XYZ file of C-alpha atoms in Angstrom:
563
model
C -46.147 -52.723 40.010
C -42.732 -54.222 40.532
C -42.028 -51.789 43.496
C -45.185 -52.070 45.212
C -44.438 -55.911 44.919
C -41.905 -55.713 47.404
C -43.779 -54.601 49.957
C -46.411 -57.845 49.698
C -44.693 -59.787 52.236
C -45.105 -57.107 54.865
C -48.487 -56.402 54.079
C -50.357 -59.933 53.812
C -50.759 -60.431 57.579
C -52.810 -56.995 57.953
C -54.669 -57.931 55.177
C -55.351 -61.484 56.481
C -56.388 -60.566 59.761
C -59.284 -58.048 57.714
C -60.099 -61.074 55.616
C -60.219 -63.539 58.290
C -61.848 -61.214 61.027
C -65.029 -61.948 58.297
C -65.403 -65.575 57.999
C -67.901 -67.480 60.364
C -65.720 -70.585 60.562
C -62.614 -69.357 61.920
C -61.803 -72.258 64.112
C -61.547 -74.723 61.211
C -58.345 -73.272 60.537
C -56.727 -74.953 63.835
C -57.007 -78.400 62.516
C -56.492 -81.301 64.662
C -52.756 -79.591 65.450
C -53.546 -76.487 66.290
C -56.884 -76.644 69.182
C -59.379 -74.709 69.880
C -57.512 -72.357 72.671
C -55.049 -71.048 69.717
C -58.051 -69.830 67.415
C -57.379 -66.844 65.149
C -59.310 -64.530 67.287
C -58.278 -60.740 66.539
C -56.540 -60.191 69.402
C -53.841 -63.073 68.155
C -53.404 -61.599 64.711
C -52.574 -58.501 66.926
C -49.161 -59.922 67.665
C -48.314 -58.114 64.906
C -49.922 -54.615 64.928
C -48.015 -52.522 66.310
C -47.998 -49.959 63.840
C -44.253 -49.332 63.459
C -44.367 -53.017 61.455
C -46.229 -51.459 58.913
C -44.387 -49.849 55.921
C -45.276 -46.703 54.114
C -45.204 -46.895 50.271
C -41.261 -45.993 49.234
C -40.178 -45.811 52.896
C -37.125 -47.757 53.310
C -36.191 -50.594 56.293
C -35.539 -49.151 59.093
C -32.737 -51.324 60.660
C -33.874 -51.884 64.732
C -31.025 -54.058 65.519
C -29.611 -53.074 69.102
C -25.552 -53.370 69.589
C -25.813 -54.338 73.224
C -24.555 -57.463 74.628
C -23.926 -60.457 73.075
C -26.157 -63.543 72.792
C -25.090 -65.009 76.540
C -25.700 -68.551 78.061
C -25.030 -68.003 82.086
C -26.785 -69.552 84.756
C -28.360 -71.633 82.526
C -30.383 -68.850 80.601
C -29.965 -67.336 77.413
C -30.315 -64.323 77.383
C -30.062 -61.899 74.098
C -29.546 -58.357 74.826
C -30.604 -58.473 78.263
C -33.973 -60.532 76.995
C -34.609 -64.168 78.367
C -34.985 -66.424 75.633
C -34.777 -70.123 77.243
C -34.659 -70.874 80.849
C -33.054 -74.254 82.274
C -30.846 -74.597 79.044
C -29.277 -77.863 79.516
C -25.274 -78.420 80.119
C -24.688 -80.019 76.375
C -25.707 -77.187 75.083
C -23.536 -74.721 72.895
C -23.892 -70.944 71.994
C -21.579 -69.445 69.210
C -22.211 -65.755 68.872
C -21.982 -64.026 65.354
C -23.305 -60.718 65.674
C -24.271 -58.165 68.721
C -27.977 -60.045 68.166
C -27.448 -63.448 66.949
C -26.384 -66.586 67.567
C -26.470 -70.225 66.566
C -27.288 -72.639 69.304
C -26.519 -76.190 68.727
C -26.065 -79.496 71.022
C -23.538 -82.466 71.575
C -24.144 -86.033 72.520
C -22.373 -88.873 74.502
C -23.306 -90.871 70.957
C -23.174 -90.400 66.903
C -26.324 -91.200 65.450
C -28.445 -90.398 62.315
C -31.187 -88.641 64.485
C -31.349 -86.566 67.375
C -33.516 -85.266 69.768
C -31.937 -82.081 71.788
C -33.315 -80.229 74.981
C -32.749 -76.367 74.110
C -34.803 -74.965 77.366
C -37.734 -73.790 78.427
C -40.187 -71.023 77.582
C -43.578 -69.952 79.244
C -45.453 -67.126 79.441
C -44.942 -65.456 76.010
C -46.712 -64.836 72.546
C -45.382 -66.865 70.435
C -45.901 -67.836 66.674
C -44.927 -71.301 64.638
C -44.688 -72.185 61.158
C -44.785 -75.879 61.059
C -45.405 -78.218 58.483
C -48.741 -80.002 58.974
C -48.050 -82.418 56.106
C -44.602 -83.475 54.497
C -45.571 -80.770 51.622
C -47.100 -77.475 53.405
C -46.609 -75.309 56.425
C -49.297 -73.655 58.617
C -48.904 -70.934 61.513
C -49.638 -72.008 65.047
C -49.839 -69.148 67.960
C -49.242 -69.977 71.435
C -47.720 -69.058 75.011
C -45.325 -71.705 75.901
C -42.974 -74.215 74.244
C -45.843 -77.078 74.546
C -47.951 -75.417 71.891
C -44.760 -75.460 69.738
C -45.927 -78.363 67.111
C -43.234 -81.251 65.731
C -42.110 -79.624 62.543
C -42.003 -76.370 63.254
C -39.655 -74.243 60.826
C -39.806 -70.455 62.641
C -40.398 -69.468 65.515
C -40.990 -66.375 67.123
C -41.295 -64.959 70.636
C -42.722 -61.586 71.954
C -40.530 -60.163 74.585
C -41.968 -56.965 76.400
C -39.703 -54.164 77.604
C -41.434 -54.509 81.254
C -44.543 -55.607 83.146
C -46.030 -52.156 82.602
C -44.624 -51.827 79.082
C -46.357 -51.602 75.447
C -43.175 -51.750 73.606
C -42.523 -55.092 72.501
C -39.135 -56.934 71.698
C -38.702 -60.280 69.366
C -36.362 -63.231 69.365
C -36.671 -65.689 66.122
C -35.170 -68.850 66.643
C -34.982 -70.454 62.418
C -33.492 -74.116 62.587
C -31.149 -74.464 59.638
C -28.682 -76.964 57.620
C -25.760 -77.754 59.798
C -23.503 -80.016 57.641
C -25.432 -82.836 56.005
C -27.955 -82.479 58.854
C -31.334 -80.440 58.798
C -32.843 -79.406 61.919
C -36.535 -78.373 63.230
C -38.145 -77.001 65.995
C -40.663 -78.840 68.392
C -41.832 -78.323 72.495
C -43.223 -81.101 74.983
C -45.480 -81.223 77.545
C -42.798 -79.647 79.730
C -42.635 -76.682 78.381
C -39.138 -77.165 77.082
C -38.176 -76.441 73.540
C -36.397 -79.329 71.656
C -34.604 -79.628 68.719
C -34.462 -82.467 66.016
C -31.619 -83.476 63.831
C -31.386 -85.781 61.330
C -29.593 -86.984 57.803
C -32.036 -89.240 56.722
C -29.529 -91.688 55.688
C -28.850 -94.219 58.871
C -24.796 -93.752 57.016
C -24.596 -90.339 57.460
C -24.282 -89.728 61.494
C -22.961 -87.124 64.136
C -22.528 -86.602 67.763
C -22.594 -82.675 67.956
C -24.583 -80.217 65.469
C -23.415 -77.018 66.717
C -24.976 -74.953 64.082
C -28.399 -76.576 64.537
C -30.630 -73.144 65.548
C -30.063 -69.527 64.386
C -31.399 -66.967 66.767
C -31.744 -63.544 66.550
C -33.079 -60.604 68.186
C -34.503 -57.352 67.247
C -37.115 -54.603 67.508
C -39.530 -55.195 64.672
C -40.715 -58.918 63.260
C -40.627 -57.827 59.414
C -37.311 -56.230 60.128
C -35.627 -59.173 62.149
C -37.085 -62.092 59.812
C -35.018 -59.680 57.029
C -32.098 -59.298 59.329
C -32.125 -62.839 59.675
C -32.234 -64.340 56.908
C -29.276 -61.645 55.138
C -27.086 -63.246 57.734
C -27.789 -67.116 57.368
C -27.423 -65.437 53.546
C -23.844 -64.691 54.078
C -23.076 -67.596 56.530
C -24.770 -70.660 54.248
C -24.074 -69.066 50.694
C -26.834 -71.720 49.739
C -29.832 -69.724 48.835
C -30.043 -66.228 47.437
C -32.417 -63.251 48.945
C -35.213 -62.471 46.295
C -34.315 -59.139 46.010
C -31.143 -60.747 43.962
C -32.741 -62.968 41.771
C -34.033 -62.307 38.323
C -38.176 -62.896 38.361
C -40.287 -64.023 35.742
C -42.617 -62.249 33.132
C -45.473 -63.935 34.103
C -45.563 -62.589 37.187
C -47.259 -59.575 35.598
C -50.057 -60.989 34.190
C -53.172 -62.535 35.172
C -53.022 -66.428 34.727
C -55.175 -69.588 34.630
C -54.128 -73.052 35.697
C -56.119 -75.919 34.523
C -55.996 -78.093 37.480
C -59.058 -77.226 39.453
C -60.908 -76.955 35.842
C -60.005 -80.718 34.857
C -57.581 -81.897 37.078
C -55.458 -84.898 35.202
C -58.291 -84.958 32.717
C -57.130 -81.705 31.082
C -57.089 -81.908 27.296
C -57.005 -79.374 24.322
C -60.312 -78.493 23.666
C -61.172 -77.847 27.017
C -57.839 -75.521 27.552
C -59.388 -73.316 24.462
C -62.854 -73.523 25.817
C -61.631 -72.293 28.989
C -59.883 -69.679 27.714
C -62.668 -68.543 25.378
C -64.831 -68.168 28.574
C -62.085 -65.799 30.247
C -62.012 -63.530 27.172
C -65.768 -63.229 26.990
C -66.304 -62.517 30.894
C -63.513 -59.389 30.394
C -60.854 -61.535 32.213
C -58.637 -62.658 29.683
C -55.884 -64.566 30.697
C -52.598 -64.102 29.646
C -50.294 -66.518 31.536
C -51.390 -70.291 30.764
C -50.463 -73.257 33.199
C -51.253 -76.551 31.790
C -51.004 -78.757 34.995
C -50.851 -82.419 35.594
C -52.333 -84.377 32.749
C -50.327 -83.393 29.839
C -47.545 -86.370 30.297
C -47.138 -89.171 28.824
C -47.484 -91.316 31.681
C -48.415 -95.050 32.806
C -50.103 -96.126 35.883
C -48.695 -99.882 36.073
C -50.582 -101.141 39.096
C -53.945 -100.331 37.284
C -52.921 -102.485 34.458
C -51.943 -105.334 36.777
C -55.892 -104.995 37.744
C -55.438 -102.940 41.296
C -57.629 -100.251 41.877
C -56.889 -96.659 40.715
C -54.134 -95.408 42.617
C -54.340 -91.702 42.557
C -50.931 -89.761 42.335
C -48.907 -92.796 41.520
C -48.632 -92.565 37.613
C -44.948 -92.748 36.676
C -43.520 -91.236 33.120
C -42.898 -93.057 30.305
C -41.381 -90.593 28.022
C -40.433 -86.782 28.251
C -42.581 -85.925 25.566
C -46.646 -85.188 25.659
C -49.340 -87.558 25.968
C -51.560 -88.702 22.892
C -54.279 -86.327 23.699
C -51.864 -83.711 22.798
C -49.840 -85.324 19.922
C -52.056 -87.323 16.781
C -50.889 -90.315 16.224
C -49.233 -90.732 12.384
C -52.260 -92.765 10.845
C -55.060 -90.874 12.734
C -57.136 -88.929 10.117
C -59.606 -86.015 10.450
C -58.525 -85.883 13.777
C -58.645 -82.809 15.773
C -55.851 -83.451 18.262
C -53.080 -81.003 17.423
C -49.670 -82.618 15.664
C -47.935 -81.659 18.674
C -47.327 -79.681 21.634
C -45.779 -77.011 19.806
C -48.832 -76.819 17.305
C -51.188 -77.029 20.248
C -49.525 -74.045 22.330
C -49.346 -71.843 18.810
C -53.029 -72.412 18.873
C -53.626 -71.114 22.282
C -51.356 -67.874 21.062
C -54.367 -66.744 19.289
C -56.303 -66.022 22.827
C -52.877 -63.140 22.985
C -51.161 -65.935 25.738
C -47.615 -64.355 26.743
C -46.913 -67.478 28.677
C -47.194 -71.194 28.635
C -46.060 -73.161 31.332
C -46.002 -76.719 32.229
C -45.938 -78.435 34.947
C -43.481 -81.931 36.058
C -43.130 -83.433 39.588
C -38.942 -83.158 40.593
C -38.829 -86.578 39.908
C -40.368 -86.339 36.542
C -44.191 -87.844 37.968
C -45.502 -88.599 40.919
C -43.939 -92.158 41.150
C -40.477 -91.234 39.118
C -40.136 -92.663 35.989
C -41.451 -96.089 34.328
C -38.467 -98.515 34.803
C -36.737 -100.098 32.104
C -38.865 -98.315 29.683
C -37.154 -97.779 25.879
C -37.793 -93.832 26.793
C -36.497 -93.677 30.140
C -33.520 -96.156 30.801
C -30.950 -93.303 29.903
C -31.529 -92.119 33.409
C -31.167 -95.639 34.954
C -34.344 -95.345 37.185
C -34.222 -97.479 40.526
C -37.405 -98.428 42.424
C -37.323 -96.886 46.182
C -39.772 -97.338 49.149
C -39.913 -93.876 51.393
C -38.686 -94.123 54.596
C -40.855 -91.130 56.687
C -39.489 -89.332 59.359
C -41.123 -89.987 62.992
C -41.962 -86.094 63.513
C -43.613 -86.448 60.014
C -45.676 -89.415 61.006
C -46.654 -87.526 64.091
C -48.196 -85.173 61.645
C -51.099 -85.137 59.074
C -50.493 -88.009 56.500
C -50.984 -87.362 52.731
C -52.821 -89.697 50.321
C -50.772 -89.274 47.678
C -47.810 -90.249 50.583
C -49.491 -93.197 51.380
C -49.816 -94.662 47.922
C -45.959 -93.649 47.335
C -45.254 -95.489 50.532
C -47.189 -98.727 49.257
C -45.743 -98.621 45.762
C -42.510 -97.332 45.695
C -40.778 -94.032 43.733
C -38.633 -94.524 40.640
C -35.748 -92.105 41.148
C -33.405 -90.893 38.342
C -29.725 -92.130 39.290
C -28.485 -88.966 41.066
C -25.669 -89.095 38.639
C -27.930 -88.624 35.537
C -30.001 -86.356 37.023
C -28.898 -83.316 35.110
C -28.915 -85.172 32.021
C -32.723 -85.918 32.514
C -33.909 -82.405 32.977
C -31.611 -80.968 30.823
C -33.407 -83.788 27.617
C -37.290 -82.598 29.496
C -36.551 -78.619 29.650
C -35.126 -79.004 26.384
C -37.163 -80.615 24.473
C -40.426 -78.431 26.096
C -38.441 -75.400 24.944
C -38.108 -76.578 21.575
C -42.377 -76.628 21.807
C -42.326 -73.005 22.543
C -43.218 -73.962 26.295
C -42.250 -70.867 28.469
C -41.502 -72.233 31.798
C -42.786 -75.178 34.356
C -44.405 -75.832 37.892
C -42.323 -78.293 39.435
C -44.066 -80.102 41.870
C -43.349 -82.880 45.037
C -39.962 -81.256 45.765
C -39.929 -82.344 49.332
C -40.028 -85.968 48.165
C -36.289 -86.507 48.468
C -36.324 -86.292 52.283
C -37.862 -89.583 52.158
C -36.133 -91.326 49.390
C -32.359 -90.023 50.902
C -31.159 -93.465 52.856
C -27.770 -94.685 51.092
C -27.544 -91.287 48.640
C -25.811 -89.311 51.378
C -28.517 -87.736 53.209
C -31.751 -85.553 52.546
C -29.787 -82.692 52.781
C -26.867 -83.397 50.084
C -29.218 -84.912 48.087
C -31.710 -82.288 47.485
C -28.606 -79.924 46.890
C -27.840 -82.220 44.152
C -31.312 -81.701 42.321
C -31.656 -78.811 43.542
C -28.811 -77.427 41.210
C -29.063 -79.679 38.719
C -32.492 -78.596 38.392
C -31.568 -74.793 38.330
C -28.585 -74.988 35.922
C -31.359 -76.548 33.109
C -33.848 -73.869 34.203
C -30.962 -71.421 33.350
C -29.756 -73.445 30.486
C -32.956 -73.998 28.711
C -35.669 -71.074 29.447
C -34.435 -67.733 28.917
C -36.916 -65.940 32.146
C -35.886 -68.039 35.138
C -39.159 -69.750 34.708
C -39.677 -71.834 37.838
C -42.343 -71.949 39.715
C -41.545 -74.332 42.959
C -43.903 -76.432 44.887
C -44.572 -78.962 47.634
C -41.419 -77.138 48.491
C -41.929 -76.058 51.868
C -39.425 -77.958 53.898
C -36.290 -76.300 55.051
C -34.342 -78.653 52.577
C -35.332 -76.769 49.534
C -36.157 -73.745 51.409
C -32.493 -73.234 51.933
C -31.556 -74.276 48.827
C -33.289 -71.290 46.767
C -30.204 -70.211 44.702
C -31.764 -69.133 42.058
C -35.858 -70.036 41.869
C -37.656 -66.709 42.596
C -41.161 -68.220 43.039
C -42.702 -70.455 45.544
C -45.842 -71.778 46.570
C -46.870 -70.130 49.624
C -49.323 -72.585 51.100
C -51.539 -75.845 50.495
C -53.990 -76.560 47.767
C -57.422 -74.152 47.869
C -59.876 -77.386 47.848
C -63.221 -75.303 46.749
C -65.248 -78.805 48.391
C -63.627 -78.375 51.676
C -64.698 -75.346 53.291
C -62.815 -76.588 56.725
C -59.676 -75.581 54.630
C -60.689 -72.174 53.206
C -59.635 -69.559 56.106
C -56.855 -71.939 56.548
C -55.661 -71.687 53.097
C -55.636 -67.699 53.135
C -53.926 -67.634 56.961
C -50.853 -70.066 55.647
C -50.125 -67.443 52.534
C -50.082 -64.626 54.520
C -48.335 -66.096 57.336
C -46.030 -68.169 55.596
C -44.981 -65.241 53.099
C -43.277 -63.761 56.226
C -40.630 -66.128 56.001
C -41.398 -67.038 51.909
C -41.329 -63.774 51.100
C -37.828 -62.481 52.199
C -36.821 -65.480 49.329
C -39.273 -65.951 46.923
C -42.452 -64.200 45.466
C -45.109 -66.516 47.164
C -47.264 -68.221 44.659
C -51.026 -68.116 46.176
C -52.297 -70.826 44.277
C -55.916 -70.652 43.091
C -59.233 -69.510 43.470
C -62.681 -69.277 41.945
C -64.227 -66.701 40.790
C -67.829 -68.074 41.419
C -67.325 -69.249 44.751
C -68.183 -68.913 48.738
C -64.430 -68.500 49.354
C -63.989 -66.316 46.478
C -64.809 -62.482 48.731
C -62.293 -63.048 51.038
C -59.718 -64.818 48.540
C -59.942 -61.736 46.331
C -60.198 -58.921 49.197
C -56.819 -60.305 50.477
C -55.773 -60.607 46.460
C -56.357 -56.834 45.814
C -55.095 -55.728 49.302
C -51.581 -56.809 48.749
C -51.657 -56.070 44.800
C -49.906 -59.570 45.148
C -47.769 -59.359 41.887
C -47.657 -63.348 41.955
C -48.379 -66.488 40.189
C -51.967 -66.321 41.261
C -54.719 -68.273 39.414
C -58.486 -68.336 38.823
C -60.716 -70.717 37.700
């Protein structure tokens, strides 16, 4: 199963476009940011059928890659082996060359700032496909035909070039904006028809006047083939993130799981955990990979206490250790709540569990960590109020955003940030815990101002949270999420699995053939790092046809859940 694994990323978009070809509301998966003229029709999930992209079981990659001329800016083109990539390319920008089809592109200004805005050029009159991010956390695919249906956000690009007007044969160019210094880039077209590039640090300290590494471009025969060429470069160049085929995967990706959030949400409790897997062992679908999600922490929700109204999202922690519906308290007798975590998870053994994860936001919870608390002032919490990007704001806003926005984060002192993971994975591990979800990872974008940057300082946690994962668990059990901008993207040293896509809501049917386009689309790009985590489905649902067609189609070997 491992082998036929690898193939998953090539396979999901085929499989999507079967899937998707079936459901009557197709359209709902444009959203507000992607209208009605860019529906999934057939025809658009045809950019990619040409049926060299499609890979025979044990065939290897074919490498495509033409050694013609080099990426060339004259005349104010760019042109990559003879193809036209932007047209009207502005004077301040730069081209440095690194192989016979790539490039990075970059920009310099009169001015050093925190935040840019760069002209690259412009493109019409071309297929084109975008993953953006539609909200701070998640990424969707957008198709189009010139660089005003290119959506703030967008993390990948890529453009059909034909051989000729008479031609079948079809060329790509990828443009991926990357890290360049303490500066993370993205993608984004106006009304023009001219692609732009943003820059920024996040931290109004941290500013430049030139990013010449800001856009990686590349060219190349076949899309699965030049997304792989791609990223094996920015690989080498970047020495950041590692390509999944080098990184040791977890057990549970073998086994059929269960996470409890859909079940019970932050109401999840013991009894309800072994009910729940009862009812998978009598239906014939025992589980054997356990995620107990958000609930299990010991956790305080100050602004309910002061007498506000429930905030959801914004409980912070209070101590590393579980919550007293999963611990008795000493002088509780005839009580059925387990001693402890540890007793609790030997219990669920019995149902033949191989694996028990938890899960933890990056920062510990949602809102970082109860200040001055006897548990938690190791770490030296300080209170923080996010400061959002403009392209995000131009985006979908979250909820769970919005409260963080009102009532501030608690982050871990940067400095003590090792420390603090190192005392949670620990002391989980010493319960018998397996592995944890780690959720919110794209918080620290907003929370960067006066820590060097949103770039530096997710490379901070970012390792620091790796090195416990390594230190502590002995199956590189991570499972990342919320992790979808570039930021942690390109910081993937070690993790091997990622979320692939947004929440499936089962009351929201607007979001269902959106949910199953973003994993397939997304895995494109996921893929070549990570095993894309699909998140859930149910069993007994509307959805659930096309969620398990797609499922079975790619024999997706991932952290996939029912409930």
């Amino acid at each position: 199963m491992r082998r036929v694994t690898q193939l998953v990323h090539t396979t999901t978009t085929t499989a999507a476009a079967n899937v998707l070809s079936q459901l009557p509301n197709i359209s709902t998966f444009c959203t507000p940011f992607a209208p009605s003229s860019n529906n999934l029709s057939q025809d658009k999930f045809n950019f990619f059928s040409h049926r060299s992209l499609f890979l025979i079981r044990n065939q290897k990659w074919r490498q495509h890659m033409l050694l013609a001329t080099r990426p060339l800016l004259k005349d104010r083109n760019l042109s990559i082996n003879g193809k036209e990539a932007l047209k009207d390319v502005p004077e301040n920008i730069v081209v440095m060359p690194l192989t016979d089809t790539s490039a990075f592109v970059g920009a310099t200004s009169p001015h050093a700032s925190s935040r840019h805005v760069f002209k690259l050029g412009v493109i019409k009159d071309v297929r084109l496909l975008c993953l953006f991010r539609f909200k701070l956390w998640w990424m969707i695919p957008r198709t189009g035909s010139s660089a005003s249906d290119i959506p703030l956000e967008t993390q990948m690009l890529l453009l059909e070039a034909r051989q000729g007007p008479t031609s079948s044969q079809s060329t790509y160019i990828i443009f991926l904006p990357v890290l360049d210094g303490n500066f993370r880039s993205s993608l984004q077209g106006n009304s023009s028809d001219e692609l732009e590039f943003c820059v920024e640090s996040g931290d109004p300290a941290v500013v430049t006047s030139e990013s010449p590494k800001a856009v990686f471009v590349n060219y190349g025969d076949h899309p699965f083939d030049l997304v792989k060429d791609s990223m094996m470069i920015l690989e080498k160049q970047f020495g950041t993130f590692a390509l999944r085929e080098t990184k040791q995967t977890p057990g549970m990706l073998d086994w059929f799981g269960w996470c409890t959030w859909d079940a019970f949400y932050s109401d999840v409790n013991p009894q309800g955990i072994k009910d729940g897997l009862m009812s998978l062992s009598q239906g014939g679908t025992p589980a054997r990979f356990l995620l107990i999600d958000d609930g299990w922490q010991d956790t305080i929700n100050e602004f309910l206490e002061q007498g506000e109204p429930f905030v959801d999202g914004l409980h912070r922690l209070a101590n590393i250790k579980e919550n007293k519906k999963f611990r008795r308290i000493a002088n509780e007798v005839n009580s059925k709540t387990p001693s402890d975590l540890k007793e609790f998870i030997s219990d669920t053994r019995t149902f033949d569990l191989k694996y028990v994860y938890v899960w933890h936001a990056l920062l510990g919870c949602w809102g970082g960590l109860v200040p001055n608390a006897v548990a938690t002032k190791n770490y030296d919490p300080k209170l923080r109020y996010p400061i959002l990007s403009p392209v995000y704001l131009a985006n979908m806003r979250d909820i769970s955003m919005d409260s963080m926005g009102k009532y501030g984060i608690c982050l871990v002192d940067p400095d003590k940030i090792s420390q603090f993971y190192d005392d949670l994975h620990g002391y989980l591990a010493s319960q018998d815990v397996d592995g944890v979800k780690v959720d919110a990872q794209n918080i620290l974008e907003t929370i960067s101002a006066g820590l060097g940057g949103r770039v530096s300082l997710t490379r901070r946690f970012q390792q620091a949270l790796e090195g416990s994962i390594a230190a502590n668990f002995s199956d590189n059990s991570i499972i990342c999420c919320m992790a979808q901008s570039t930021d942690s993207i390109y910081h993937l040293k070690q993790s091997a699995v990622s979320r692939a896509s947004d929440d499936f809501y089962p009351k929201e049917p607007t979001t269902w053939a959106r949910h199953v386009a973003a994993v397939a689309f997304n895995s494109i790009l996921h893929g070549e790092l990570v095993v894309p985590d699909w998140d859930m489905f149910y069993s007994l649902h509307d959805a659930a046809e096309s969620s398990g067609r797609l499922w079975s189609l790619c024999l997706a070997k991932c952290a996939f859940f029912m409930v």
